[in-house]
One Martini backbone bead per residue (centre of mass of N, CA, C, O) as a GRO file, in nm:
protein
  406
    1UNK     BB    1  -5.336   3.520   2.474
    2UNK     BB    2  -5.598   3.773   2.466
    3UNK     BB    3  -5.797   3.945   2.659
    4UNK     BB    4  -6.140   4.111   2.695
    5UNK     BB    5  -6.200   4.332   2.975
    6UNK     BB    6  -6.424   4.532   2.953
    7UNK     BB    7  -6.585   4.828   3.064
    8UNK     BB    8  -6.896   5.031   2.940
    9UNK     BB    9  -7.029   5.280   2.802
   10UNK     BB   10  -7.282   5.342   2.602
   11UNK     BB   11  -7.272   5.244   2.261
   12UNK     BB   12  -6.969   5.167   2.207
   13UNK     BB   13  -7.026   4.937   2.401
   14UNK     BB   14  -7.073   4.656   2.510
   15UNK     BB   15  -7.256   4.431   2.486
   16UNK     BB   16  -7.496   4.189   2.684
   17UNK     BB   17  -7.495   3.957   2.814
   18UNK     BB   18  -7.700   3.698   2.791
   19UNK     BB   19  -7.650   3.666   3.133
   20UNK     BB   20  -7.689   3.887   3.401
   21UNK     BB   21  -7.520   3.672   3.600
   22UNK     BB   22  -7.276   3.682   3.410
   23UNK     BB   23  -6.977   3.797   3.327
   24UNK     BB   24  -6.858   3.991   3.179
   25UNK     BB   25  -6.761   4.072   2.877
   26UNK     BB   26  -6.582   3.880   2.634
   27UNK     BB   27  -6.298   3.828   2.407
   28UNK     BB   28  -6.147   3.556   2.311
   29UNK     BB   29  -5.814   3.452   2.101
   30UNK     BB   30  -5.614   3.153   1.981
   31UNK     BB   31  -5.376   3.095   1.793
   32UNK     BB   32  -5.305   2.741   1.674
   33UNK     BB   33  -5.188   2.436   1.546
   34UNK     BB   34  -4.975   2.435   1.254
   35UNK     BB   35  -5.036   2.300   0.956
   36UNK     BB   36  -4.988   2.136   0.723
   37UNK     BB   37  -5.058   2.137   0.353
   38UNK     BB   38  -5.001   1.984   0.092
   39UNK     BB   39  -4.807   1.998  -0.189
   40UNK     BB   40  -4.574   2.213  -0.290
   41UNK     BB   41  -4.722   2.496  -0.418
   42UNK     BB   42  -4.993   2.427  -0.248
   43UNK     BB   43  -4.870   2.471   0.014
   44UNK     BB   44  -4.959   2.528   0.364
   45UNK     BB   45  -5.110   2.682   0.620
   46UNK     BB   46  -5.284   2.592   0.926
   47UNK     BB   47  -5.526   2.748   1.197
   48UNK     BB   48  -5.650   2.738   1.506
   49UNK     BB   49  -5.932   2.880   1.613
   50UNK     BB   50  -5.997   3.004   1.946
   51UNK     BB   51  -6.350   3.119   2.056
   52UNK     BB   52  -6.434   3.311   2.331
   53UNK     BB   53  -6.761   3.387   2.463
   54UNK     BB   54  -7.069   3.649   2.538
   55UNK     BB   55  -7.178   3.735   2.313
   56UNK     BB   56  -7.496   3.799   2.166
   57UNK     BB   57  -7.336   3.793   1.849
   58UNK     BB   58  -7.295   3.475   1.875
   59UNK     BB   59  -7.319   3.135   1.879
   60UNK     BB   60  -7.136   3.109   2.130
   61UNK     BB   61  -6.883   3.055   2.367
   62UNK     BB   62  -6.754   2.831   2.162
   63UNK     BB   63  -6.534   2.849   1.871
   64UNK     BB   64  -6.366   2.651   1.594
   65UNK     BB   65  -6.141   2.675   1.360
   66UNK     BB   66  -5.984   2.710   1.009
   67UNK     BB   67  -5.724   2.866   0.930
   68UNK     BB   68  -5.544   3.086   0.650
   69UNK     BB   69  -5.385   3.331   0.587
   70UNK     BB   70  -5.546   3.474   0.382
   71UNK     BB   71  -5.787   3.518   0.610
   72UNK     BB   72  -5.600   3.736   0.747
   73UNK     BB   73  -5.617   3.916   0.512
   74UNK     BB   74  -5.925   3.958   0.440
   75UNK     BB   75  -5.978   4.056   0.704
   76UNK     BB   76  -5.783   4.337   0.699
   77UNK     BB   77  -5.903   4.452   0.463
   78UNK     BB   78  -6.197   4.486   0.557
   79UNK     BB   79  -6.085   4.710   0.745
   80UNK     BB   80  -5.965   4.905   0.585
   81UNK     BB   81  -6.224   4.987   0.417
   82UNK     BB   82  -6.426   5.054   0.693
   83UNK     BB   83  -6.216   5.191   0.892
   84UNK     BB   84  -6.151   5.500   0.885
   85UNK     BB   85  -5.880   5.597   1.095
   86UNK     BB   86  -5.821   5.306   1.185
   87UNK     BB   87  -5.595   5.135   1.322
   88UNK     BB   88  -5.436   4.832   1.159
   89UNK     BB   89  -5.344   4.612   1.198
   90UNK     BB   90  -5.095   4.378   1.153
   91UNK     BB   91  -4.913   4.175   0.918
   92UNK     BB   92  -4.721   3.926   0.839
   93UNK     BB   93  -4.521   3.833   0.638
   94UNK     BB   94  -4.481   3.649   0.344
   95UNK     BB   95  -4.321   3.401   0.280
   96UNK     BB   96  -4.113   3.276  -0.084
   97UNK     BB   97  -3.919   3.086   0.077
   98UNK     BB   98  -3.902   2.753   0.087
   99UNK     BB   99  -3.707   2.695   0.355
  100UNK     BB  100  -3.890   2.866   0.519
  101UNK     BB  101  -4.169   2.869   0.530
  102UNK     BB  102  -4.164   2.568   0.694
  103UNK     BB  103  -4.031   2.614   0.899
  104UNK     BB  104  -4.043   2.619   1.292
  105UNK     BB  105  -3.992   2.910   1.318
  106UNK     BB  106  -4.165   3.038   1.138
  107UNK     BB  107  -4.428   2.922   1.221
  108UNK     BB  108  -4.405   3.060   1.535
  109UNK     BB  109  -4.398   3.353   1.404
  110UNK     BB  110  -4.687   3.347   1.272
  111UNK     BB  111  -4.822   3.277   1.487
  112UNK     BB  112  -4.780   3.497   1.688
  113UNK     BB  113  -4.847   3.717   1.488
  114UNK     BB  114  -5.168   3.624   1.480
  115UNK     BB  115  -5.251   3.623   1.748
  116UNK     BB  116  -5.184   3.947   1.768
  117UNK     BB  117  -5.382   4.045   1.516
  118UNK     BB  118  -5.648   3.961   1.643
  119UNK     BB  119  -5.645   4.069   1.947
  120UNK     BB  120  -5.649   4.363   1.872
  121UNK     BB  121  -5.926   4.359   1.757
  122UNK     BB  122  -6.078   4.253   1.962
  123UNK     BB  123  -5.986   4.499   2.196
  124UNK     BB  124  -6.147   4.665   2.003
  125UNK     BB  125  -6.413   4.876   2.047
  126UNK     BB  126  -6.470   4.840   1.750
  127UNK     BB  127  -6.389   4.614   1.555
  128UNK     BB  128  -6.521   4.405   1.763
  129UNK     BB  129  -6.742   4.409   1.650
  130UNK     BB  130  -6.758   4.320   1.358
  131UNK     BB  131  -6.855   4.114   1.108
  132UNK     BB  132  -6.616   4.032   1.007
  133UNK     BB  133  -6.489   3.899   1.256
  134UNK     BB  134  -6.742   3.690   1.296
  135UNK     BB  135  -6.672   3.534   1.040
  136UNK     BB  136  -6.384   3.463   1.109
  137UNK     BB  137  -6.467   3.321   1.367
  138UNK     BB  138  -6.728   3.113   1.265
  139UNK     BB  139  -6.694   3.046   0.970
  140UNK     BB  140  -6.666   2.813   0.751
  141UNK     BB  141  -6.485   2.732   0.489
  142UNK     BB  142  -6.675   2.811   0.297
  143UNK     BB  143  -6.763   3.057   0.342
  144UNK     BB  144  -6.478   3.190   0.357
  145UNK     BB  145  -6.429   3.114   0.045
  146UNK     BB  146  -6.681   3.327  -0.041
  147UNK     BB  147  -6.552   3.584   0.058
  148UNK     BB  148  -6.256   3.598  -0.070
  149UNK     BB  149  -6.406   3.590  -0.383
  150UNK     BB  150  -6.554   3.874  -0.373
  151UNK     BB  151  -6.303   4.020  -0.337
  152UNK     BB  152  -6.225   4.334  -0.517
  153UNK     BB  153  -5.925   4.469  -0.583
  154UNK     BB  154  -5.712   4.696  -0.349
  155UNK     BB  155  -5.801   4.450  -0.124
  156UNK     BB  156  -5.607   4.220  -0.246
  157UNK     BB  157  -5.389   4.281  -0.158
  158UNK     BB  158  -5.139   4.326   0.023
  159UNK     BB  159  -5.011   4.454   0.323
  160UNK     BB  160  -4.726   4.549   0.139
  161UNK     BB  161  -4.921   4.736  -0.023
  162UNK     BB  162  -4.978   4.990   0.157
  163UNK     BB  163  -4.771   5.171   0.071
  164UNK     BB  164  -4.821   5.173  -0.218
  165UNK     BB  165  -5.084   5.375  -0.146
  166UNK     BB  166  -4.924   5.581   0.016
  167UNK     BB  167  -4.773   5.663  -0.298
  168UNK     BB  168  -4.997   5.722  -0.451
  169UNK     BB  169  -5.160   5.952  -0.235
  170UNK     BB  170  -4.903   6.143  -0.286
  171UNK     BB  171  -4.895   6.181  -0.550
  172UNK     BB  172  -5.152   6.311  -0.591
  173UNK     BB  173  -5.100   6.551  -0.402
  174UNK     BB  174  -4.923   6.688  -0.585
  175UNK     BB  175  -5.051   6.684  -0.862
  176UNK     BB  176  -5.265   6.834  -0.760
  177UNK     BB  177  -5.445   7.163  -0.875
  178UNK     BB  178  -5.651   7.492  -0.720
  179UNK     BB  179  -5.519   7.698  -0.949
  180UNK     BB  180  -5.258   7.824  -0.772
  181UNK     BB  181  -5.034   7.587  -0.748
  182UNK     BB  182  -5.130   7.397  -0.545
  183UNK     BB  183  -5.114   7.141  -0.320
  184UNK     BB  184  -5.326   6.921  -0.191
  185UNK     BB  185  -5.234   7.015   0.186
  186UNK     BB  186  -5.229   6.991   0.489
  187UNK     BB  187  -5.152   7.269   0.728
  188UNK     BB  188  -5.159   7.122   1.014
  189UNK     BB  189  -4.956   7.124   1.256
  190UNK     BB  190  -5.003   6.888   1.421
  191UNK     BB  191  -4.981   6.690   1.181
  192UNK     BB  192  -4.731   6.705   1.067
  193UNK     BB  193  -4.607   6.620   1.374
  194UNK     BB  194  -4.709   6.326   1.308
  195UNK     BB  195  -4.547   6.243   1.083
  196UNK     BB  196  -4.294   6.307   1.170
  197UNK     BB  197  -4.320   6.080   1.411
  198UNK     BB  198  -4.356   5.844   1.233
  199UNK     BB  199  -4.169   5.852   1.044
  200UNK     BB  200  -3.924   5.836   1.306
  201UNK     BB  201  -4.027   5.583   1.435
  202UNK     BB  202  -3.959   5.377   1.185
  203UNK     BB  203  -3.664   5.411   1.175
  204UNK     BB  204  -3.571   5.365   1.485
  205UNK     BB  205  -3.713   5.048   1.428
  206UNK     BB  206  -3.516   4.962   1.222
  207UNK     BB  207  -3.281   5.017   1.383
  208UNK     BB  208  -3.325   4.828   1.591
  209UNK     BB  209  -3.424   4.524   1.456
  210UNK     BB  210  -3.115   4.501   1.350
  211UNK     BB  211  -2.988   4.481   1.618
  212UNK     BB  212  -3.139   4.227   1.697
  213UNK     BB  213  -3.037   4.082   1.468
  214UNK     BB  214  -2.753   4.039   1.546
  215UNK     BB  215  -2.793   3.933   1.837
  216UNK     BB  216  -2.909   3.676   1.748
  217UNK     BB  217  -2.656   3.606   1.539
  218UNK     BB  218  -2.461   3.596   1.768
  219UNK     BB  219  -2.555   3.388   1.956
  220UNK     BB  220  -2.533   3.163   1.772
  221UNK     BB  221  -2.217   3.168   1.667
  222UNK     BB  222  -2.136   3.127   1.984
  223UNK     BB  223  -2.305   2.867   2.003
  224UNK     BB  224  -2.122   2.736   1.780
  225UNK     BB  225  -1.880   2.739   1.854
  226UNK     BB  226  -1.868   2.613   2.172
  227UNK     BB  227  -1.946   2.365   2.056
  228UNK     BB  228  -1.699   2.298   1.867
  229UNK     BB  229  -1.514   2.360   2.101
  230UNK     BB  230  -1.598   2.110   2.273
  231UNK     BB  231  -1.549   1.873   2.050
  232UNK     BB  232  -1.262   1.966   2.043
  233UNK     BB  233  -1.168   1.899   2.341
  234UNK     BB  234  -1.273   1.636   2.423
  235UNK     BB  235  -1.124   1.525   2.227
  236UNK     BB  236  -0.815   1.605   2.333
  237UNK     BB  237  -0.884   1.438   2.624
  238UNK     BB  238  -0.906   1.153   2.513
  239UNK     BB  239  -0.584   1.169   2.495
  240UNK     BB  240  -0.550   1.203   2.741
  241UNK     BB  241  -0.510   1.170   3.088
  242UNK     BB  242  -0.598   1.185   3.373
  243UNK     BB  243  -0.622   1.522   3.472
  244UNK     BB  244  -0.631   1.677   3.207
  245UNK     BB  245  -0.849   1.477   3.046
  246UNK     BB  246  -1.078   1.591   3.251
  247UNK     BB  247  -1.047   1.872   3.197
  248UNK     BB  248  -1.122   1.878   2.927
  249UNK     BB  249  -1.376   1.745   2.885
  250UNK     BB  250  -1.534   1.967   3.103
  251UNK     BB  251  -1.484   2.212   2.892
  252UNK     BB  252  -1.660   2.079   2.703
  253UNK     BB  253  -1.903   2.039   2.842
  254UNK     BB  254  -1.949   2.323   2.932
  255UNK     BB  255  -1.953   2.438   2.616
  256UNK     BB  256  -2.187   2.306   2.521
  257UNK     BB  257  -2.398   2.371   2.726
  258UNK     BB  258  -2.360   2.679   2.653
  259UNK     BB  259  -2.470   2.652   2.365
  260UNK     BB  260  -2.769   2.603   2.465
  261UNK     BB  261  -2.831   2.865   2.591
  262UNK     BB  262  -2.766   3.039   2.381
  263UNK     BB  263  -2.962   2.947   2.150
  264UNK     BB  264  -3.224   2.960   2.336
  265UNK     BB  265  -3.174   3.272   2.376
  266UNK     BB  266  -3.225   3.362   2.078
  267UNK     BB  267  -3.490   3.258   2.056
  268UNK     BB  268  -3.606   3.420   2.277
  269UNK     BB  269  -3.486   3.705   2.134
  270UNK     BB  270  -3.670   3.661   1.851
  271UNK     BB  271  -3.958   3.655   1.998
  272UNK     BB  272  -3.928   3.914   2.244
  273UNK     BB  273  -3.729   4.155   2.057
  274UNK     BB  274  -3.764   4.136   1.750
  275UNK     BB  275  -4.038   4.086   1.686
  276UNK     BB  276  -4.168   4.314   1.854
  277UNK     BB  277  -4.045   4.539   1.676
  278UNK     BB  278  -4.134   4.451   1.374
  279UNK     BB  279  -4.416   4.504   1.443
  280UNK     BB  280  -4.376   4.788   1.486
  281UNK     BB  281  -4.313   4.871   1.240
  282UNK     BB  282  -4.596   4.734   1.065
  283UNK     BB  283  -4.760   4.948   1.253
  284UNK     BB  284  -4.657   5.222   1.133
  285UNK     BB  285  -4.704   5.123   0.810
  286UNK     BB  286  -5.021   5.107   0.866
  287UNK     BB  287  -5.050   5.420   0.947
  288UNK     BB  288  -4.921   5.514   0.656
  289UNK     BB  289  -5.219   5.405   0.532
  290UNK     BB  290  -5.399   5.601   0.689
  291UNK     BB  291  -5.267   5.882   0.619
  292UNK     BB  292  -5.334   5.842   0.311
  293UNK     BB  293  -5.649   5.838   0.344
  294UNK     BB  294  -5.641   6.131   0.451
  295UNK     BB  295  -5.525   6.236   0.187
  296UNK     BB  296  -5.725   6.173   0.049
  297UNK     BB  297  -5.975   6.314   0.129
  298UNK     BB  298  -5.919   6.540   0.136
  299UNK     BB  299  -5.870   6.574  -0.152
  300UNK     BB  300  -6.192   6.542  -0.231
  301UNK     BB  301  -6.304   6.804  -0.060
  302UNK     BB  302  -6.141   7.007  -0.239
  303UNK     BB  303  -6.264   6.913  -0.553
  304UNK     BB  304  -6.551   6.930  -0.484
  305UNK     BB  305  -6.579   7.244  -0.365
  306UNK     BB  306  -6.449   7.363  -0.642
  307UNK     BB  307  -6.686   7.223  -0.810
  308UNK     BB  308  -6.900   7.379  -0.711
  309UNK     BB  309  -6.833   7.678  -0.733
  310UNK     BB  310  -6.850   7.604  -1.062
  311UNK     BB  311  -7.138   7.531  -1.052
  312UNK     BB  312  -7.262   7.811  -0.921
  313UNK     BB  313  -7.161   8.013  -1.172
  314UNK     BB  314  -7.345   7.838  -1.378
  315UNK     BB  315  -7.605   7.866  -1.234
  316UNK     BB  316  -7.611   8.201  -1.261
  317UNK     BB  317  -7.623   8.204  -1.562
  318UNK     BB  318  -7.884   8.069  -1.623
  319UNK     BB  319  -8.050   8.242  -1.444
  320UNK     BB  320  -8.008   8.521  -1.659
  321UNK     BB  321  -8.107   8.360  -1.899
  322UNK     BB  322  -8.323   8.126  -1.878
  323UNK     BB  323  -8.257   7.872  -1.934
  324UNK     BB  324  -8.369   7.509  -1.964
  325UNK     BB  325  -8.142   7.383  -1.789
  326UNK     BB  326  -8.128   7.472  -1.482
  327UNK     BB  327  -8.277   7.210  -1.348
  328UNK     BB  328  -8.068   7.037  -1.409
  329UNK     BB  329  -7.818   7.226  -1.247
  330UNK     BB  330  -7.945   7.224  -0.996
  331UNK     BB  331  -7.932   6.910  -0.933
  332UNK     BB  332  -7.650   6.875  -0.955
  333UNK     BB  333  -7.567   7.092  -0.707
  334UNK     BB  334  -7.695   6.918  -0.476
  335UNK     BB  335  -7.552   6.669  -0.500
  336UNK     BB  336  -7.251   6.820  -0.487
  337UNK     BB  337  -7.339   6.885  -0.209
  338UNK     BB  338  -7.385   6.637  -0.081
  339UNK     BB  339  -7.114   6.501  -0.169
  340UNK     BB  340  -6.914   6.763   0.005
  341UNK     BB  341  -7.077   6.692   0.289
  342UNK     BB  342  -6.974   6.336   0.277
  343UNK     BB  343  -6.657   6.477   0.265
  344UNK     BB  344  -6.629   6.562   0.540
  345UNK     BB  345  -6.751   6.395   0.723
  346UNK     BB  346  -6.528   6.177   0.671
  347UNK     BB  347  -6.261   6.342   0.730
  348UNK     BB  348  -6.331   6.430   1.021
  349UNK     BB  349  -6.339   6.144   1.094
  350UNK     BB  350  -6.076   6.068   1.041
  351UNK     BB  351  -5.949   6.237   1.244
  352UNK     BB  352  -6.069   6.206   1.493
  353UNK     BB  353  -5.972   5.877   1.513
  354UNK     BB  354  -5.646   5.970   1.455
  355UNK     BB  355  -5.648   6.100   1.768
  356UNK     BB  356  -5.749   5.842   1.907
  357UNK     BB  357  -5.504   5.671   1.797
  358UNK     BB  358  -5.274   5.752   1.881
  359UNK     BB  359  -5.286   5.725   2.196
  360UNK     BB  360  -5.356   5.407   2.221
  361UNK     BB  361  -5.072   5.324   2.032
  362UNK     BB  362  -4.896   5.512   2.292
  363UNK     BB  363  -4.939   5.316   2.465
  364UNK     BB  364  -4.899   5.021   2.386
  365UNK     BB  365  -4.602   5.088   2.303
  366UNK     BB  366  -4.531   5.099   2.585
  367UNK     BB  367  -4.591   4.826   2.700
  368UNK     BB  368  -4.448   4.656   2.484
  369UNK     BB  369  -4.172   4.766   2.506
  370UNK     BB  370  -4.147   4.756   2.811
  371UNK     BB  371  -4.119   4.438   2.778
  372UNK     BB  372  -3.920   4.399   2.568
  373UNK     BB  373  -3.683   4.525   2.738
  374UNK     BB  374  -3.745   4.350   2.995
  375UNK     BB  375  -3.702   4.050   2.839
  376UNK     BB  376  -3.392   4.145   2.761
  377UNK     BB  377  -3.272   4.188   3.001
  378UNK     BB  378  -3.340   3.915   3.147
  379UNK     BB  379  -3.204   3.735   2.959
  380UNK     BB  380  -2.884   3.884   2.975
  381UNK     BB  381  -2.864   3.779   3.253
  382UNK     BB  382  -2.930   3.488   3.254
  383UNK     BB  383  -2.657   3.469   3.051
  384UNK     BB  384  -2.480   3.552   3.208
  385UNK     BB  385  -2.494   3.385   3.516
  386UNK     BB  386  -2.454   3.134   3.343
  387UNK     BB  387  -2.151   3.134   3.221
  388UNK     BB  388  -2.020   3.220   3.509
  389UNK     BB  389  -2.060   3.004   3.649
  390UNK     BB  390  -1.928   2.788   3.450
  391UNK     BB  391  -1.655   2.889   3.498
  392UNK     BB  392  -1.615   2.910   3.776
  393UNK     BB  393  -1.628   2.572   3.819
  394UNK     BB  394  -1.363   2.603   3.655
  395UNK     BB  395  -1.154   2.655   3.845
  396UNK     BB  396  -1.031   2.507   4.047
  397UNK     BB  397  -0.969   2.214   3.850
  398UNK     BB  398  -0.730   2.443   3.725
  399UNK     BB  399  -0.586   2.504   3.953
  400UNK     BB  400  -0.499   2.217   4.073
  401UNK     BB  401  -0.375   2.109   3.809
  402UNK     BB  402  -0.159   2.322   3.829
  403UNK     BB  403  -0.022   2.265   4.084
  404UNK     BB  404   0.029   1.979   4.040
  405UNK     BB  405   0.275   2.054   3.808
  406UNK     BB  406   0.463   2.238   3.989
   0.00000   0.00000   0.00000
């Protein structure tokens, strides 16, 4: 659970709490206890969310909900819908697999990545005003089921999708053409070298995760070996007698000892350091789908212009002749200038945003990534100092043994 208590000055900052004489602003939410629903393909995870908040624009304190995977998926819709420019939170993938899909392991990852994407809205100073997220932290079941029910189009896509939005947003800047056989596409400096930095870090990203997961999977198999390895010395020991069959016994129990240690630690290194790289992949992908928005308005606004232009030829020549049609394309010209400078005006504001928030993303992923490489090294330390530990405690009582025979 992450809590938000940040002091803010001017509009953008958080409204003034209930009591002047109470706490800071403040808004914690927790994603827990996830229960399965129904039975068969129609069964499901829900989720207790629980939101402790001081805003005045809340119904209380505190407010209990249950929610289901879907509703985190429409709350994410509908900000990446409203909030153009500013980078939303990644959702972890769905999975189709129905014997992972139910398993502790899985729904542990899901319920802290979902924790974990609802606070970083919490947490944003735009977002967390959003009426969507208000909706989603306090509205009934039946409220929330009609919300979802609401929403059509490129909306209800999957989060996965989001990348097919940036693949079609591309294609279309390539296939557009503004006379002179140019693609419609910033040639701004600044702008390339952001590109180059996500597309460079998604890779990095997901190649540092993939071999998390093999350390994962490392941990695992030598976790089962020295298992199988323990039950079956200790089982050699039960033939033998005296000191040997004691040696052997517990060379079996220290083998076992290591095995739970090493799970433990697999466990330990799948939450803390595999799965925030893969959120990390995730919120890459999710920022490669607001540069596609960025590459979609851009592209609006130069077609709306070129547009423009050809209708004030349009209205000149009308002018010349004394149409009778000339106040009908006056008012169309209006329009389209209207239209042109309100395409102008999003575009901006998209820059605006996504330069302000690519700095707070390199903040955050300083701090997160910074944790969790922390994380991974206390771990294989603690995981090293114990199996040495372990194994040092047999060396005196495997010396006396050789002494013994010889």
């Amino acid at each position: 659970m992450i809590t938000t208590q940040r002091s803010h000055t001017g509009g953008g900052g958080l409204q003034s709490p209930r009591s002047p004489s109470s706490q800071p602003p403040f808004l914690s939410v927790s994603v827990t206890d996830p229960a399965k629903m129904g039975n068969g393909v129609q069964a499901y995870i829900s989720y207790k969310v629980i939101t402790k908040t001081n805003f005045p624009d809340y119904q209380g304190p505190e407010k209990i909900v249950i929610r289901r995977y879907t509703d985190f998926v429409w709350l994410r819709d509908c900000l990446f819908k409203k909030y153009k420019g500013i980078f939303i939170p990644p959702l972890p993938e769905k999975s189709t697999v129905e014997k992972f899909r139910f398993s502790a392991e899985f729904i542990e990852m899901r319920r802290q990545a979902l924790d974990s994407f609802v606070n970083r809205i919490a947490l944003h100073h735009e977002l967390q005003h959003s009426e969507d997220l208000r909706t989603f932290l306090q509205a009934d079941e039946q409220t929330m089921e009609r919300a979802r029910s609401q929403d059509t189009g490129i909306f209800k896509r999957k989060p996965a999708d989001l990348m097919q939005i940036f693949r079609d947003v591309q294609s279309k800047v390539s296939d557009v053409v503004l006379g002179k056989e140019k693609p419609v596409e910033e040639t701004n400096p600044e702008y390339e070298k952001l590109k180059r930095y996500i597309f460079e870090l998604e890779d990095h990203l997901a190649e540092a995760q993939k071999h998390a997961y093999r350390l994962v999977k490392r941990h695992r198999e030598l976790g089962q070996s020295l298992s199988d390895f323990g039950k079956a010395i200790k089982l050699l020991g039960a033939c033998e007698g005296d000191a040997l069959g004691t040696a052997f016994s517990e060379l079996g129990a220290k083998s076992e000892m290591l095995s739970i240690k090493l799970q433990r630690e697999a466990h330990h290194l799948l939450m803390n350091f595999e799965e925030p790289l893969k959120d990390y992949v995730r919120a890459v992908q999710s920022i490669k789908g607001t540069i596609g928005e960025r590459a979609n308005a851009f592209r609006q606004q130069c077609e709306l212009s070129e547009t423009i232009k050809l209708k004030e030829i349009d209205l000149n020549k009308l002018r010349l002749t004394r149409s009778e049609k000339m106040l009908d394309a006056e008012h169309e010209y209006e329009e389209l200038k209207a239209d042109g400078e309100e395409a102008t005006r999003r575009f901006e504001t998209i820059v605006k945003l996504m330069n302000e928030e690519i700095i707070r993303f390199q903040d955050e992923k300083t701090q997160d990534m910074g944790l969790a490489f922390h994380e991974f090294a206390k771990g294989q330390a603690r995981l090293a100092n114990g199996i040495a530990d372990a194994w040092r405690s047999l060396i005196p009582k495997l010396d006396a043994l050789t002494l013994s025979s010889s």
